[in-house]
XYZ file of C-alpha atoms in Angstrom:
446
model
C -11.902 4.090 31.161
C -9.633 2.451 28.608
C -6.093 1.403 29.458
C -5.159 1.322 25.773
C -3.143 4.126 24.230
C -5.389 4.492 21.206
C -4.284 6.179 17.983
C -6.278 9.265 18.985
C -6.603 9.821 22.713
C -10.077 10.571 23.965
C -11.860 9.402 20.849
C -15.083 7.512 21.398
C -14.342 4.375 19.410
C -17.133 1.967 18.657
C -16.534 -1.592 19.854
C -16.563 -4.254 17.129
C -18.170 -7.474 18.367
C -18.918 -9.534 15.251
C -17.930 -9.509 11.591
C -19.103 -11.490 8.590
C -18.388 -11.023 4.906
C -18.022 -7.314 4.158
C -19.834 -6.252 7.359
C -18.759 -5.392 10.906
C -21.271 -5.026 13.758
C -20.640 -2.994 16.901
C -21.714 -3.512 20.510
C -24.867 -1.448 19.981
C -26.009 -3.621 17.102
C -25.166 -1.191 14.315
C -23.713 -2.739 11.158
C -21.145 -1.128 8.874
C -20.028 -1.995 5.352
C -16.248 -2.368 5.376
C -15.768 -0.172 2.335
C -12.030 0.174 2.876
C -11.112 -3.317 4.015
C -9.906 -1.637 7.207
C -6.782 -0.238 5.602
C -7.010 -2.292 2.390
C -6.429 -5.412 4.494
C -9.610 -7.511 4.510
C -9.456 -8.697 0.924
C -11.710 -11.729 1.541
C -13.969 -10.048 4.049
C -14.370 -11.240 7.604
C -14.789 -14.666 9.174
C -14.017 -16.586 5.980
C -14.623 -20.244 6.902
C -11.844 -21.715 4.744
C -9.197 -19.455 6.223
C -10.392 -20.048 9.782
C -10.289 -23.812 9.238
C -6.740 -23.643 7.840
C -5.612 -21.731 10.923
C -7.360 -24.202 13.216
C -5.677 -27.175 11.549
C -2.264 -25.523 11.881
C -2.870 -24.772 15.564
C -3.268 -28.504 16.093
C 0.131 -29.146 14.516
C 2.659 -26.422 15.311
C 1.555 -23.038 16.613
C 5.053 -21.529 16.938
C 8.607 -22.526 16.140
C 11.447 -19.999 16.190
C 13.088 -19.701 12.791
C 16.612 -19.921 14.201
C 15.799 -23.559 15.040
C 13.120 -24.744 12.598
C 11.316 -24.157 9.369
C 7.796 -25.526 8.815
C 5.970 -27.083 5.904
C 3.373 -24.323 5.922
C 5.967 -21.528 5.667
C 7.832 -23.362 2.910
C 4.627 -23.946 0.975
C 3.623 -20.293 1.313
C 6.976 -19.191 -0.108
C 6.581 -21.576 -3.025
C 3.099 -20.179 -3.740
C 4.377 -16.616 -3.739
C 7.324 -17.333 -6.033
C 5.041 -19.203 -8.422
C 2.701 -16.203 -8.630
C 5.314 -13.460 -8.698
C 6.822 -11.968 -11.856
C 9.641 -14.172 -13.141
C 12.898 -13.230 -11.455
C 11.579 -12.892 -7.922
C 12.737 -16.253 -6.669
C 12.973 -16.104 -2.890
C 10.817 -14.975 0.029
C 11.552 -13.495 3.443
C 8.556 -13.667 5.769
C 7.783 -10.949 8.332
C 4.779 -9.794 10.342
C 3.610 -6.657 8.540
C 4.204 -3.949 5.975
C 6.600 -1.708 7.872
C 8.696 -4.749 8.778
C 8.751 -5.765 5.128
C 10.017 -2.360 4.003
C 12.655 -2.266 6.751
C 13.847 -5.711 5.701
C 13.983 -4.725 2.028
C 16.070 -1.644 2.811
C 18.500 -3.706 4.875
C 18.672 -6.326 2.137
C 19.613 -3.607 -0.329
C 22.355 -2.281 1.927
C 23.744 -5.721 2.759
C 23.675 -6.711 -0.911
C 26.120 -3.963 -1.798
C 28.329 -4.745 1.183
C 28.418 -8.394 0.105
C 29.407 -7.583 -3.502
C 32.096 -5.100 -2.511
C 30.300 -1.780 -3.018
C 29.894 -0.571 0.586
C 29.896 3.071 -0.516
C 26.326 2.687 -1.784
C 24.043 4.083 0.912
C 21.611 6.593 -0.569
C 17.894 5.831 -0.872
C 15.738 7.752 -3.331
C 11.956 7.655 -2.998
C 9.078 9.942 -3.940
C 7.326 12.773 -2.185
C 3.763 12.001 -1.096
C 4.507 8.314 -0.680
C 4.036 6.117 2.361
C 6.194 3.118 3.216
C 5.483 2.461 6.881
C 5.939 3.821 10.398
C 9.202 2.252 11.553
C 12.181 4.582 11.411
C 13.724 3.400 8.145
C 10.371 3.036 6.410
C 9.199 6.427 7.681
C 12.384 8.079 6.471
C 11.963 6.500 3.056
C 8.336 7.578 2.742
C 7.450 11.060 1.603
C 4.417 11.615 3.826
C 5.287 15.039 5.218
C 2.821 14.995 8.109
C 3.925 11.615 9.426
C 7.614 12.529 9.102
C 7.534 16.031 10.589
C 8.065 15.558 14.325
C 10.451 12.629 13.832
C 12.766 14.361 11.339
C 15.655 14.760 13.810
C 15.944 10.990 14.240
C 15.267 9.905 10.661
C 18.186 8.667 8.565
C 18.987 10.699 5.462
C 16.900 9.886 2.399
C 16.160 11.750 -0.812
C 12.872 12.427 -2.576
C 11.771 13.257 -6.090
C 8.379 14.097 -7.571
C 5.534 11.591 -7.472
C 3.819 10.476 -10.650
C 0.667 12.502 -9.916
C -0.788 13.435 -13.276
C -3.987 15.039 -11.982
C -2.026 17.906 -10.464
C 1.436 17.805 -11.971
C 1.126 17.123 -15.688
C 1.677 20.389 -17.538
C -0.701 21.919 -20.099
C -0.111 20.291 -23.453
C 2.173 17.632 -21.966
C 1.380 14.085 -23.053
C 1.569 11.225 -20.534
C 4.672 9.969 -22.367
C 6.428 13.316 -22.114
C 5.383 13.628 -18.468
C 6.829 10.173 -17.716
C 10.054 11.160 -19.456
C 10.278 14.374 -17.410
C 9.869 12.452 -14.155
C 12.423 9.873 -15.236
C 14.893 12.640 -16.039
C 14.359 14.052 -12.556
C 15.233 10.685 -11.017
C 18.317 10.421 -13.192
C 19.390 13.939 -12.216
C 19.032 13.112 -8.522
C 21.180 10.013 -8.995
C 23.839 12.058 -10.799
C 23.718 14.657 -8.020
C 24.257 12.056 -5.275
C 26.778 10.043 -7.280
C 25.632 7.007 -9.300
C 27.986 4.721 -7.382
C 26.634 5.895 -4.026
C 22.902 5.232 -4.563
C 21.631 1.833 -3.453
C 17.875 1.878 -4.119
C 14.906 3.629 -5.645
C 11.674 2.900 -3.751
C 8.108 3.422 -4.998
C 4.539 2.177 -4.691
C 3.250 0.934 -8.083
C -0.101 2.489 -7.168
C 0.251 5.018 -4.352
C -2.104 4.235 -1.482
C -2.731 6.164 1.723
C -0.941 9.446 1.031
C -2.183 10.215 -2.492
C -5.175 7.918 -2.814
C -4.947 5.222 -5.516
C -2.661 7.149 -7.868
C -1.202 4.972 -10.596
C 1.627 5.699 -13.035
C 1.260 7.086 -16.530
C 2.513 5.671 -19.837
C 5.843 3.849 -19.514
C 6.926 5.543 -16.275
C 8.054 2.358 -14.511
C 9.792 0.995 -17.586
C 11.842 4.170 -17.628
C 12.555 3.831 -13.905
C 13.711 0.252 -14.409
C 16.043 1.330 -17.208
C 17.570 4.077 -15.063
C 18.153 1.698 -12.153
C 19.797 -0.808 -14.496
C 21.982 1.895 -16.040
C 23.396 2.876 -12.660
C 23.391 -0.529 -10.976
C 20.715 0.516 -8.474
C 18.174 -1.818 -6.894
C 14.491 -1.150 -7.586
C 12.252 -1.757 -4.565
C 8.502 -1.714 -5.186
C 6.216 -1.422 -2.181
C 2.991 -3.353 -2.754
C 1.965 -3.501 0.897
C -1.313 -1.722 0.141
C -1.779 -2.093 -3.618
C -0.665 -5.713 -3.970
C -2.204 -9.152 -3.477
C -4.965 -8.619 -6.032
C -6.109 -5.178 -4.935
C -5.614 -3.634 -8.387
C -6.871 -6.654 -10.342
C -3.653 -8.672 -10.622
C -2.008 -10.540 -7.761
C 1.016 -8.250 -8.006
C 0.310 -4.678 -9.077
C 3.619 -4.478 -10.934
C 2.378 -7.123 -13.394
C 0.512 -4.297 -15.119
C 3.743 -2.331 -15.668
C 5.664 -4.980 -17.601
C 8.790 -4.871 -15.439
C 10.372 -6.929 -12.676
C 11.790 -5.154 -9.608
C 14.678 -6.473 -7.525
C 12.632 -6.485 -4.324
C 8.887 -6.367 -3.653
C 7.229 -5.847 -0.284
C 3.765 -7.247 0.463
C 1.510 -7.460 3.525
C -2.106 -6.374 4.256
C -4.023 -8.501 1.719
C -1.457 -11.290 2.065
C -3.013 -12.329 5.357
C -6.385 -10.742 4.713
C -6.501 -9.522 8.314
C -6.717 -13.044 9.693
C -3.152 -12.924 11.008
C -0.346 -10.335 10.944
C 1.991 -11.239 8.092
C 4.114 -9.631 5.405
C 6.909 -10.643 3.086
C 9.755 -9.473 0.896
C 10.294 -11.167 -2.447
C 13.860 -10.912 -3.676
C 15.776 -11.677 -6.829
C 18.217 -14.503 -7.376
C 21.179 -12.114 -7.517
C 20.456 -10.749 -4.045
C 19.990 -14.228 -2.617
C 23.231 -15.411 -4.223
C 25.169 -12.448 -2.859
C 24.136 -13.465 0.661
C 24.551 -17.208 0.102
C 28.002 -16.912 -1.473
C 29.129 -14.143 0.866
C 28.440 -14.064 4.585
C 25.901 -16.888 4.340
C 23.212 -15.022 6.234
C 20.860 -12.071 6.142
C 21.749 -10.023 9.207
C 18.220 -9.306 10.332
C 15.314 -11.017 12.090
C 12.195 -10.730 14.233
C 10.708 -13.085 16.789
C 7.554 -13.881 14.845
C 8.838 -14.191 11.276
C 7.567 -17.263 9.480
C 4.883 -17.761 12.123
C 3.114 -21.048 11.277
C -0.451 -19.877 11.966
C 0.098 -16.654 10.018
C 1.614 -18.672 7.175
C -1.377 -21.035 7.213
C -3.778 -18.103 6.948
C -1.802 -16.500 4.120
C -1.448 -19.778 2.252
C -5.217 -20.257 2.248
C -5.836 -16.606 1.332
C -3.554 -16.981 -1.692
C -5.188 -20.250 -2.672
C -8.543 -18.445 -2.747
C -7.162 -15.410 -4.578
C -5.862 -17.679 -7.328
C -9.341 -18.913 -8.195
C -10.346 -17.444 -11.582
C -13.479 -15.780 -10.269
C -11.603 -13.688 -7.696
C -9.595 -11.356 -9.931
C -12.515 -11.306 -12.355
C -14.725 -9.977 -9.568
C -12.102 -7.428 -8.504
C -12.056 -5.979 -12.017
C -15.805 -6.185 -12.562
C -16.710 -4.656 -9.202
C -13.915 -2.125 -9.551
C -15.387 -0.927 -12.828
C -18.817 -0.789 -11.233
C -17.475 1.191 -8.289
C -15.714 3.683 -10.551
C -18.762 4.077 -12.789
C -20.996 4.613 -9.778
C -18.680 7.227 -8.308
C -18.500 9.003 -11.641
C -22.288 8.968 -12.044
C -22.996 10.310 -8.554
C -20.002 12.580 -7.985
C -18.449 13.271 -11.381
C -20.355 16.505 -11.855
C -19.893 17.731 -8.307
C -18.037 21.057 -8.149
C -16.146 19.627 -5.161
C -14.848 16.415 -6.734
C -11.659 16.985 -8.668
C -10.631 13.464 -9.584
C -11.942 9.901 -9.409
C -9.137 7.391 -9.931
C -7.701 3.973 -9.231
C -7.511 0.382 -10.422
C -9.535 -2.688 -9.521
C -11.048 -2.395 -6.061
C -8.630 0.382 -5.150
C -10.398 3.674 -5.884
C -10.185 7.209 -4.609
C -12.031 10.512 -4.807
C -10.054 13.740 -4.463
C -12.025 16.596 -2.940
C -11.433 20.200 -4.030
C -12.851 23.600 -3.175
C -12.747 24.707 -6.812
C -12.941 22.157 -9.623
C -11.615 24.477 -12.313
C -8.472 25.559 -10.460
C -8.133 22.328 -8.402
C -7.766 24.497 -5.319
C -8.025 22.391 -2.153
C -10.099 23.229 0.882
C -8.603 25.046 3.852
C -6.971 22.301 5.963
C -8.663 23.785 9.036
C -11.958 22.445 7.726
C -10.668 18.869 8.020
C -12.879 17.697 5.200
C -11.365 14.210 5.249
C -12.205 13.770 8.939
C -15.752 14.951 8.346
C -16.159 12.441 5.534
C -15.098 9.606 7.832
C -17.530 10.717 10.533
C -20.395 11.152 8.090
C -19.713 7.779 6.485
C -19.658 5.952 9.821
C -22.992 7.521 10.709
C -24.329 6.100 7.449
C -22.903 2.658 8.142
C -19.832 2.818 5.896
C -16.142 2.458 6.680
C -13.849 4.391 4.333
C -10.235 5.589 4.413
C -10.015 9.399 4.109
C -6.751 11.329 4.360
C -5.658 14.943 4.438
C -2.530 16.539 3.016
C -3.028 14.957 -0.390
C -1.343 17.749 -2.336
C 1.758 18.462 -0.264
C 1.313 17.022 3.209
C -0.784 19.954 4.399
C -3.363 20.850 1.758
C -5.789 18.532 0.029
C -8.310 15.822 0.927
C -9.171 12.459 -0.569
C -11.102 9.365 0.407
C -9.880 5.878 -0.445
C -12.192 2.917 -1.036
C -10.875 -0.641 -0.952
C -13.737 -3.063 -0.276
C -13.249 -6.827 -0.009
C -12.919 -8.736 -3.262
C -16.074 -10.716 -2.476
C -18.286 -7.604 -2.703
C -21.407 -8.043 -4.828
C -23.033 -5.513 -7.205
C -25.746 -4.425 -4.772
C -23.128 -3.895 -2.049
C -20.980 -1.797 -4.359
C -24.024 0.317 -5.151
C -24.676 0.912 -1.453
C -21.040 1.920 -0.944
C -21.395 4.452 -3.754
C -24.646 5.814 -2.358
C -23.256 6.225 1.147
C -19.899 7.727 0.202
C -21.549 10.188 -2.177
C -23.915 11.322 0.576
C -21.037 11.577 3.045
C -18.900 13.698 0.725
C -21.810 15.963 -0.143
C -22.629 16.498 3.531
C -18.990 17.122 4.447
C -18.265 19.938 2.010
C -21.155 21.880 3.489
C -24.086 23.707 2.021
C -22.958 25.770 -0.914
C -19.358 24.670 -0.417
C -18.495 27.581 1.876
C -14.792 27.787 2.665
C -15.352 29.350 6.053
């Protein structure tokens, strides 16, 4: 009997014993394709020899040094790499141990920034419904994932939410993407006016929404409009790239494809590739200067920030991601994955939308393709897809509550960037079979 409090109590979890490339093998000898990179984490697959060697070398030097006493070459070099790769204007790095920590740190940076520059009245955070920013209290409050928030509402700090950029369901008949983007931007502006422009400190969004909506990207010039609104009101723009960043969408930073620069960016998951827990916040010069010329500190910290072995792993991961063939393969295999999904599932009466960028793709499941009506949540289609896929030797990332936190199902695919054409084809074959089996014969809603 296990002594671990697992995510789901009583579940019969398989035991992973070995992993290599895009495959994980369990204790019974069954092998699974890691079609989701865990949770979009394993960007280079498993057991990558270069990353393991970098960690080993660092272990022989310094395995841990608390950041209140020391910095290390490896942490400094990692920060330099990240700044070099980031959109111009993101000039400093704060290292943490994961995505939720990164979002918490970014929120506290935003608050402290305004205290430092003499605007302590700014406290409101605006984010989007059907978003996900992490499981710590501040990150959970900021996120718009209704199911995850529900039982914790009484202890969540006040935040405010506007509509997501979710064209498949929310664009109106006859509305162009440009007009839709303008409508959403006007909604953000109205919320700011309602709260008081001088009382809002940050707008938070995922460039490509991950877990909650399933690889939903923006339309037209949505983020350019958001940037303009934030600038107009003196509000910080925080972009959460914990899931969609570090090459997942075909560029190292997902925001590169939007033509803007945020004030703060959070990254994790693919930053360490699963080899070590690590995350980071990239911040602008003006935020850094406010701290440096004000109190002289960022009033925050965790025991394991800047961990040398984690930094060594991330530094090597980034070095590999920068090789020309890596992002080329992400785009090429992403196109192949999308084309395969469209060929096998595009005509299914139970597949409403196939979407995403790079190796970040999703399939939204519906009970009626014409009306986009979702399945009854009691059927737990997303859970059935996961079970069916595992039986076929495929790991995927399904979620329920896609539409509003209760209704809707989708499955997210985020395979490692090293995936080859024949492996992508197997992923397509297995996920198509799993979805088909999960909706049931004839698509009965009972």
